[in-house]
JSON list of C-alpha atoms in Angstrom, two decimals:
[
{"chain": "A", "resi": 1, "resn": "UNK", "atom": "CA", "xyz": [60.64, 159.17, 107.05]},
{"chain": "A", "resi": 2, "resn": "UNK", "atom": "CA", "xyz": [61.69, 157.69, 102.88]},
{"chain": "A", "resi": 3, "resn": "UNK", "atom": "CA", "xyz": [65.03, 158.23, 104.42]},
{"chain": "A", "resi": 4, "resn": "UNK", "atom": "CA", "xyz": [64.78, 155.77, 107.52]},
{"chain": "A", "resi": 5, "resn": "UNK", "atom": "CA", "xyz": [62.53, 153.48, 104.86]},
{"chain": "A", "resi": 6, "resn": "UNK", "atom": "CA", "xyz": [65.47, 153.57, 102.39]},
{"chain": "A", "resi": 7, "resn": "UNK", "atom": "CA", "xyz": [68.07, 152.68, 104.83]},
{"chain": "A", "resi": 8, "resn": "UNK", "atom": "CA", "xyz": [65.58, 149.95, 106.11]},
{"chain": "A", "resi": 9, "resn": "UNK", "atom": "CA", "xyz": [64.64, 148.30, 102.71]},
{"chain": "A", "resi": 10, "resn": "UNK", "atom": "CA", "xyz": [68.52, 148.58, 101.89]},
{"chain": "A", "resi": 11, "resn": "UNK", "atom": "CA", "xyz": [69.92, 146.73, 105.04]},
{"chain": "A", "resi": 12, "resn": "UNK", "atom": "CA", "xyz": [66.93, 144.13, 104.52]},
{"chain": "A", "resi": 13, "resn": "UNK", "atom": "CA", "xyz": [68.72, 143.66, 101.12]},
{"chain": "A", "resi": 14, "resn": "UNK", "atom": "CA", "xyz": [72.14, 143.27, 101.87]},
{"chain": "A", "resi": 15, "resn": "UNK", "atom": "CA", "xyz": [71.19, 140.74, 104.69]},
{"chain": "A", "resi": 16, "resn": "UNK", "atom": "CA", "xyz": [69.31, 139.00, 102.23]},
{"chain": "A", "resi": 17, "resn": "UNK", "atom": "CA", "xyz": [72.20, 139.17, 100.13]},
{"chain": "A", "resi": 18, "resn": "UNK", "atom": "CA", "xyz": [74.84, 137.68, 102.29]},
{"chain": "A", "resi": 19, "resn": "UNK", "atom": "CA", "xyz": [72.08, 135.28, 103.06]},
{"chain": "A", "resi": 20, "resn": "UNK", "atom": "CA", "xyz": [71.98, 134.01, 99.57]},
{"chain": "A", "resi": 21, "resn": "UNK", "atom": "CA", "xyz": [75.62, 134.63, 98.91]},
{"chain": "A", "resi": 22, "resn": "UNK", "atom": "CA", "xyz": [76.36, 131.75, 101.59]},
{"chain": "A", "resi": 23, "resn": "UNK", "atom": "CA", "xyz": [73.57, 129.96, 100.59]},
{"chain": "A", "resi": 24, "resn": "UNK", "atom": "CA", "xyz": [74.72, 128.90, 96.98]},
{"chain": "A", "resi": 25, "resn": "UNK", "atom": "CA", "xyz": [78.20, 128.99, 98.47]},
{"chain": "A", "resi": 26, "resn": "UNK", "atom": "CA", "xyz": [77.29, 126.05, 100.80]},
{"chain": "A", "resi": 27, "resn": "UNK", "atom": "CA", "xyz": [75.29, 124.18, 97.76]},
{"chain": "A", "resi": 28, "resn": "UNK", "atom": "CA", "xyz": [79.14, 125.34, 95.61]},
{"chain": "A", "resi": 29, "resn": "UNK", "atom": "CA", "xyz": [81.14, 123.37, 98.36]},
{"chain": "A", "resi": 30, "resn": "UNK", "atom": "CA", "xyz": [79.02, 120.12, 98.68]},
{"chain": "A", "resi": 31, "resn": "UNK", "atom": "CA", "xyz": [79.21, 119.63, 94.81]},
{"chain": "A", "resi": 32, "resn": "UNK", "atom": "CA", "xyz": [83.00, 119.89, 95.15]},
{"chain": "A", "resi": 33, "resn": "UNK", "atom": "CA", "xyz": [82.77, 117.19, 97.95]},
{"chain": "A", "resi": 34, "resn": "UNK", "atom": "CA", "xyz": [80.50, 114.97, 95.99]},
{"chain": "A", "resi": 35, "resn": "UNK", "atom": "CA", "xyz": [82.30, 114.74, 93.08]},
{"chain": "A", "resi": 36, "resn": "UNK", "atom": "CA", "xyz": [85.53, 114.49, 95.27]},
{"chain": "A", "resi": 37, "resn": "UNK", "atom": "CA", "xyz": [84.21, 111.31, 96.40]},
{"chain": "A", "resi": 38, "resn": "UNK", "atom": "CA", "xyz": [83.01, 109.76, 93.63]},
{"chain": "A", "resi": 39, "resn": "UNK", "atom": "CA", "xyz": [86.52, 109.96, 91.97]},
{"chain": "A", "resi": 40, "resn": "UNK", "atom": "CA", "xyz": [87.11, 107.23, 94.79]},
{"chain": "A", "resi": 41, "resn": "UNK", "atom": "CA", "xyz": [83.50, 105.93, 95.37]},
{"chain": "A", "resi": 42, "resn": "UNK", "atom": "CA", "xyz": [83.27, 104.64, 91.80]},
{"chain": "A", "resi": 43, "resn": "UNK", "atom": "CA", "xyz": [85.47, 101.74, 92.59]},
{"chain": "A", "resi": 44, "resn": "UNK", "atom": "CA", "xyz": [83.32, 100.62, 95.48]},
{"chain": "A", "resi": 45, "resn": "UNK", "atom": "CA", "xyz": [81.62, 97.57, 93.89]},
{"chain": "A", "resi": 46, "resn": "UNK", "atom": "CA", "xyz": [84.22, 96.90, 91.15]},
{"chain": "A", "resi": 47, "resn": "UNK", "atom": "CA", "xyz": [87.19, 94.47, 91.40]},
{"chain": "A", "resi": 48, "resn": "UNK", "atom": "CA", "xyz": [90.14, 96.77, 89.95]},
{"chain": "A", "resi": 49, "resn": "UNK", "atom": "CA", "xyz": [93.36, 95.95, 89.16]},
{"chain": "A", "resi": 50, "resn": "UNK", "atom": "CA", "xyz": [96.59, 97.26, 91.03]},
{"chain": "A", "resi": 51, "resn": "UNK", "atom": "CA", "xyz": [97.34, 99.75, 88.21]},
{"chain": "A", "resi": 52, "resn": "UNK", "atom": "CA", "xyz": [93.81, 101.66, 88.96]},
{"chain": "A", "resi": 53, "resn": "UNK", "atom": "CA", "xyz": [94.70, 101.07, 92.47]},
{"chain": "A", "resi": 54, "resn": "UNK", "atom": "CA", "xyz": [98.22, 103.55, 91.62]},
{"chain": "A", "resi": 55, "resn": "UNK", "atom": "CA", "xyz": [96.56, 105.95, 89.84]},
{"chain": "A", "resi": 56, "resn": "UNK", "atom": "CA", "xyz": [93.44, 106.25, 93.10]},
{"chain": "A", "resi": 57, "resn": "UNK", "atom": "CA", "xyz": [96.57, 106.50, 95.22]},
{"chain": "A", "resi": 58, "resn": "UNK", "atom": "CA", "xyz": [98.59, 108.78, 93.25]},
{"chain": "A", "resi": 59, "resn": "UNK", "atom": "CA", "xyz": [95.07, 111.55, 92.97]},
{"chain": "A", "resi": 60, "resn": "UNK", "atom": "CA", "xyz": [95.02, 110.82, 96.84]},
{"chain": "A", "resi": 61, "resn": "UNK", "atom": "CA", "xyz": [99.06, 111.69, 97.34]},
{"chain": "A", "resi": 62, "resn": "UNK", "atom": "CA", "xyz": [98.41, 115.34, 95.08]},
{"chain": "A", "resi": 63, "resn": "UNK", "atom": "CA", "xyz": [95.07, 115.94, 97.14]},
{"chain": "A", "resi": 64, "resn": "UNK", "atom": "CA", "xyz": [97.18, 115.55, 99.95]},
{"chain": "A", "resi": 65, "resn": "UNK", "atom": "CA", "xyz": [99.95, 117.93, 99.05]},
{"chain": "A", "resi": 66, "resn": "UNK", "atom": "CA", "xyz": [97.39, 120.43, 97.74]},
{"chain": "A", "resi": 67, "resn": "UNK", "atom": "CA", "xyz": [95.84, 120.43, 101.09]},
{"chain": "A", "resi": 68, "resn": "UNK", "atom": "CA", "xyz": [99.35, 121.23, 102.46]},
{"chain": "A", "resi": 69, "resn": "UNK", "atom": "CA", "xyz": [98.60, 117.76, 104.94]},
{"chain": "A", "resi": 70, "resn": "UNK", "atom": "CA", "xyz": [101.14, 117.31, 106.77]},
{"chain": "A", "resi": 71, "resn": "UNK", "atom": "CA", "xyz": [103.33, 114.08, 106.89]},
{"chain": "A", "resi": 72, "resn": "UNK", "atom": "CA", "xyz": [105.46, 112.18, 109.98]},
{"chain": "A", "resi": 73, "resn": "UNK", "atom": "CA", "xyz": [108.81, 110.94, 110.33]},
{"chain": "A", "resi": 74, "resn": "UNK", "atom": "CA", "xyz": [108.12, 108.23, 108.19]},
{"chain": "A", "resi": 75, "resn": "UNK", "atom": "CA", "xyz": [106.68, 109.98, 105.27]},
{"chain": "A", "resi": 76, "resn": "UNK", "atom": "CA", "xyz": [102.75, 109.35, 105.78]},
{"chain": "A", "resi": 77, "resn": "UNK", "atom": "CA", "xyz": [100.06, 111.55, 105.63]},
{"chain": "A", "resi": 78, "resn": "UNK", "atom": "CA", "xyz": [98.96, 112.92, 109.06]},
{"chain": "A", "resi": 79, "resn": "UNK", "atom": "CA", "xyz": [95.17, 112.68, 109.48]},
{"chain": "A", "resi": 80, "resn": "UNK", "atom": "CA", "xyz": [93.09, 115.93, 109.59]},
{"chain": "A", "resi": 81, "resn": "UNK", "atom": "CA", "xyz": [89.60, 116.37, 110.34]},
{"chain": "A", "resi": 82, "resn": "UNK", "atom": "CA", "xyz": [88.63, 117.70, 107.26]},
{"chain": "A", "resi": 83, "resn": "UNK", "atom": "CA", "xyz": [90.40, 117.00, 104.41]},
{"chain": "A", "resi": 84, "resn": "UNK", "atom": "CA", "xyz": [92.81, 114.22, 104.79]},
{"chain": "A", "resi": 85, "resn": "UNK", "atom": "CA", "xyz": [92.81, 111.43, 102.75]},
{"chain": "A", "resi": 86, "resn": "UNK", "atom": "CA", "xyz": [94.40, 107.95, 103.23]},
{"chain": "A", "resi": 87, "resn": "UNK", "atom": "CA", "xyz": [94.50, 104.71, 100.40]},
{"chain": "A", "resi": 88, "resn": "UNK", "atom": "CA", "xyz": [95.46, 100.91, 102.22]},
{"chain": "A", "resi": 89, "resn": "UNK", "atom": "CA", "xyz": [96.22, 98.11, 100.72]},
{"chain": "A", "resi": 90, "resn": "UNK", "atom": "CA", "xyz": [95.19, 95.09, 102.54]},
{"chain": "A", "resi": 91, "resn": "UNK", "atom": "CA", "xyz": [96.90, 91.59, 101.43]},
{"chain": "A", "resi": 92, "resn": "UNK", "atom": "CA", "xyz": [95.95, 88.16, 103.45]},
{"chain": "A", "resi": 93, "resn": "UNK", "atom": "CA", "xyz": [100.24, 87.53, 103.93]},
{"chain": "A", "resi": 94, "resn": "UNK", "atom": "CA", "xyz": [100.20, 90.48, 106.13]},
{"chain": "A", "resi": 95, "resn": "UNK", "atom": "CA", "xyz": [98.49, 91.34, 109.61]},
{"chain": "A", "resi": 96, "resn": "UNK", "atom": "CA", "xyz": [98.66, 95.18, 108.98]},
{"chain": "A", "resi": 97, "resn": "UNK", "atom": "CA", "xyz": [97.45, 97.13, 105.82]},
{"chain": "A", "resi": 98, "resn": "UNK", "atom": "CA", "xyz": [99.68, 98.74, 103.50]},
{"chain": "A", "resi": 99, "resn": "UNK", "atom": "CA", "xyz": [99.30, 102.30, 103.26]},
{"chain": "A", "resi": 100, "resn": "UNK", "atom": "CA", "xyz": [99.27, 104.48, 99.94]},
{"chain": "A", "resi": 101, "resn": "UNK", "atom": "CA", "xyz": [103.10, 105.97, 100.88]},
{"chain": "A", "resi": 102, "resn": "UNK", "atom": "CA", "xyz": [104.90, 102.81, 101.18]},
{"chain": "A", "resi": 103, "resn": "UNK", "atom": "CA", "xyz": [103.85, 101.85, 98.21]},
{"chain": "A", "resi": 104, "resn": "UNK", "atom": "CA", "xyz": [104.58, 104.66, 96.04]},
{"chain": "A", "resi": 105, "resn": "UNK", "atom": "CA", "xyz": [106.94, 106.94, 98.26]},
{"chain": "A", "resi": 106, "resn": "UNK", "atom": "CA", "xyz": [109.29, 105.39, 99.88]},
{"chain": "A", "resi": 107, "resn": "UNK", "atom": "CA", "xyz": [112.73, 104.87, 98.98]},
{"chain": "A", "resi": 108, "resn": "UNK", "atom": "CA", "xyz": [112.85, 101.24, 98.89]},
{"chain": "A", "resi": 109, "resn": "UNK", "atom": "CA", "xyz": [109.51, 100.91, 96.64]},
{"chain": "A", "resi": 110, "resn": "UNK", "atom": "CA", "xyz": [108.34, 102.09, 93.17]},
{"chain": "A", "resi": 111, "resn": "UNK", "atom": "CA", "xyz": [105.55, 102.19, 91.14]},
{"chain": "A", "resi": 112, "resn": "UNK", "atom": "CA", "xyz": [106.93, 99.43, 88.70]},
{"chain": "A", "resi": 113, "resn": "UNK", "atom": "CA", "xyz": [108.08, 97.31, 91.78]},
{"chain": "A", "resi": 114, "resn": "UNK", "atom": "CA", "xyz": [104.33, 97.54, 92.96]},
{"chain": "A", "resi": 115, "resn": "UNK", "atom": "CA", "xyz": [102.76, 96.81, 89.61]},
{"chain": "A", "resi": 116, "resn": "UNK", "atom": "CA", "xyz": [105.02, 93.68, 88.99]},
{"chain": "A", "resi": 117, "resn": "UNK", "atom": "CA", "xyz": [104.30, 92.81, 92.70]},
{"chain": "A", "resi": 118, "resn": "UNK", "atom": "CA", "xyz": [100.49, 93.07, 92.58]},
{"chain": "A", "resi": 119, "resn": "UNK", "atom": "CA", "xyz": [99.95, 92.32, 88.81]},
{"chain": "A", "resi": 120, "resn": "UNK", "atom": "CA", "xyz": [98.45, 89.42, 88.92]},
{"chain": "A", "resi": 121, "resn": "UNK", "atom": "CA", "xyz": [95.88, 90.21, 91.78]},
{"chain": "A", "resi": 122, "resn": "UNK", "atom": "CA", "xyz": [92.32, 91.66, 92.01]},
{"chain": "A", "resi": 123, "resn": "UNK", "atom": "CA", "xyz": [91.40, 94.12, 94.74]},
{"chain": "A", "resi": 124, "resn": "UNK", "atom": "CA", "xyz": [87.78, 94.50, 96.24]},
{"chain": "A", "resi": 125, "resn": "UNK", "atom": "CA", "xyz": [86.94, 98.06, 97.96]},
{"chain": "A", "resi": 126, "resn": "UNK", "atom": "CA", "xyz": [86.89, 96.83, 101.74]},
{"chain": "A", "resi": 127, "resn": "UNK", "atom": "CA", "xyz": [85.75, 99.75, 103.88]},
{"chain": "A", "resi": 128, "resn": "UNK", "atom": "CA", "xyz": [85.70, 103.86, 103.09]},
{"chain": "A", "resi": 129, "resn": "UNK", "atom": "CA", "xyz": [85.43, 106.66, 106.45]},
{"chain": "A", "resi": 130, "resn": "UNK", "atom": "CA", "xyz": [84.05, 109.81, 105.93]},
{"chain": "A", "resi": 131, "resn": "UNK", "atom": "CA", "xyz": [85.40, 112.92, 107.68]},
{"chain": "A", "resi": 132, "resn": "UNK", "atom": "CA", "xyz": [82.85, 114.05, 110.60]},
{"chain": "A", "resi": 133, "resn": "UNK", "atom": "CA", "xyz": [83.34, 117.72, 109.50]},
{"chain": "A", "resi": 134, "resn": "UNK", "atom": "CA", "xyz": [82.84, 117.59, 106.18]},
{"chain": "A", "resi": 135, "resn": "UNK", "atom": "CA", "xyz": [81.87, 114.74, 104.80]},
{"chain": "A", "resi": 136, "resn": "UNK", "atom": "CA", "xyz": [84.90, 114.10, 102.24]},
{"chain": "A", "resi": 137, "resn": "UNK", "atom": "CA", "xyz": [86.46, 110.75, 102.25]},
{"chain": "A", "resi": 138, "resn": "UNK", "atom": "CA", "xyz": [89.09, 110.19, 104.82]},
{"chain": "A", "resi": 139, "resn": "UNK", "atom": "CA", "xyz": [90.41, 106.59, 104.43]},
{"chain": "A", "resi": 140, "resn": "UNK", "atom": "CA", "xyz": [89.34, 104.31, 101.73]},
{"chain": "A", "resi": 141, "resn": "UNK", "atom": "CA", "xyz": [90.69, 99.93, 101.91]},
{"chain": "A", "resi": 142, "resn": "UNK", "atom": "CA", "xyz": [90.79, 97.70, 99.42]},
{"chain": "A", "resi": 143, "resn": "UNK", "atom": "CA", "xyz": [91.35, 94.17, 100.07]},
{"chain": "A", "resi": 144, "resn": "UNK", "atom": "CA", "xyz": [93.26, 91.71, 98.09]},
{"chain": "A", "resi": 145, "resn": "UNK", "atom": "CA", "xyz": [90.70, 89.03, 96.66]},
{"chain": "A", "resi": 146, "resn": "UNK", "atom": "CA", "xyz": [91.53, 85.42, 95.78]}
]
């Protein structure tokens, strides 16, 4: 009988265990993603300049390559469902955006060509998309501003 009690309070601890375990796991995971996003969130309200704009896209390009995201034929970032992260320019001359890898990773473009290019403008944080999955920023705009 204390042996089937033992065995019983004992699995009734590990359970609770793993139960916890996950638990504070779970609460470990969303701080990571919260403070994830607010490395790109903090520029949400602000007009920034192009050269904060490099440095967003250039923690976006190593977060990429970190999370082994894969890219195309063309160089960009393929978007995930979890983890993925894309920066675009947007600029009134042009109908498309301008994503983070043509600016900084292409052959024809540097980061000095872009900073000379864009010096003179201000940039306004146009629209940011969350990954379903996990909540981590997946595509963040900012729009040139007159």
């Amino acid at each position: 009988m204390k042996k089937n009690i033992f065995f019983v309070i004992l699995f009734l601890i590990i359970v609770v265990s793993v139960i916890l375990l996950n638990y504070f796991d779970n609460i470990k995971i969303k701080r990571e993603i919260i403070s994830e996003n607010s490395e790109y969130t903090q520029y949400e309200k602000n007009n920034v300049r192009i050269n904060t704009l490099i440095t967003l896209m250039n923690k976006a390009i190593d977060t990429n390559r970190r999370n082994n995201i894969e890219t195309d034929e063309k160089g960009e970032f393929l978007e995930n469902d979890t983890n993925s992260i894309k920066v675009y320019l947007e600029i009134e001359s042009r109908d498309s955006v301008i994503p983070m890898e043509a600016l900084l990773l292409s052959d024809v473009s540097t980061i000095d060509k872009v900073d000379k290019l864009f010096s003179d403008m201000f940039f306004k944080c146009k629209k940011i998309e969350y990954h379903e999955k996990t909540g981590r920023i997946k595509k963040i705009v900012f729009k040139a501003i007159e």
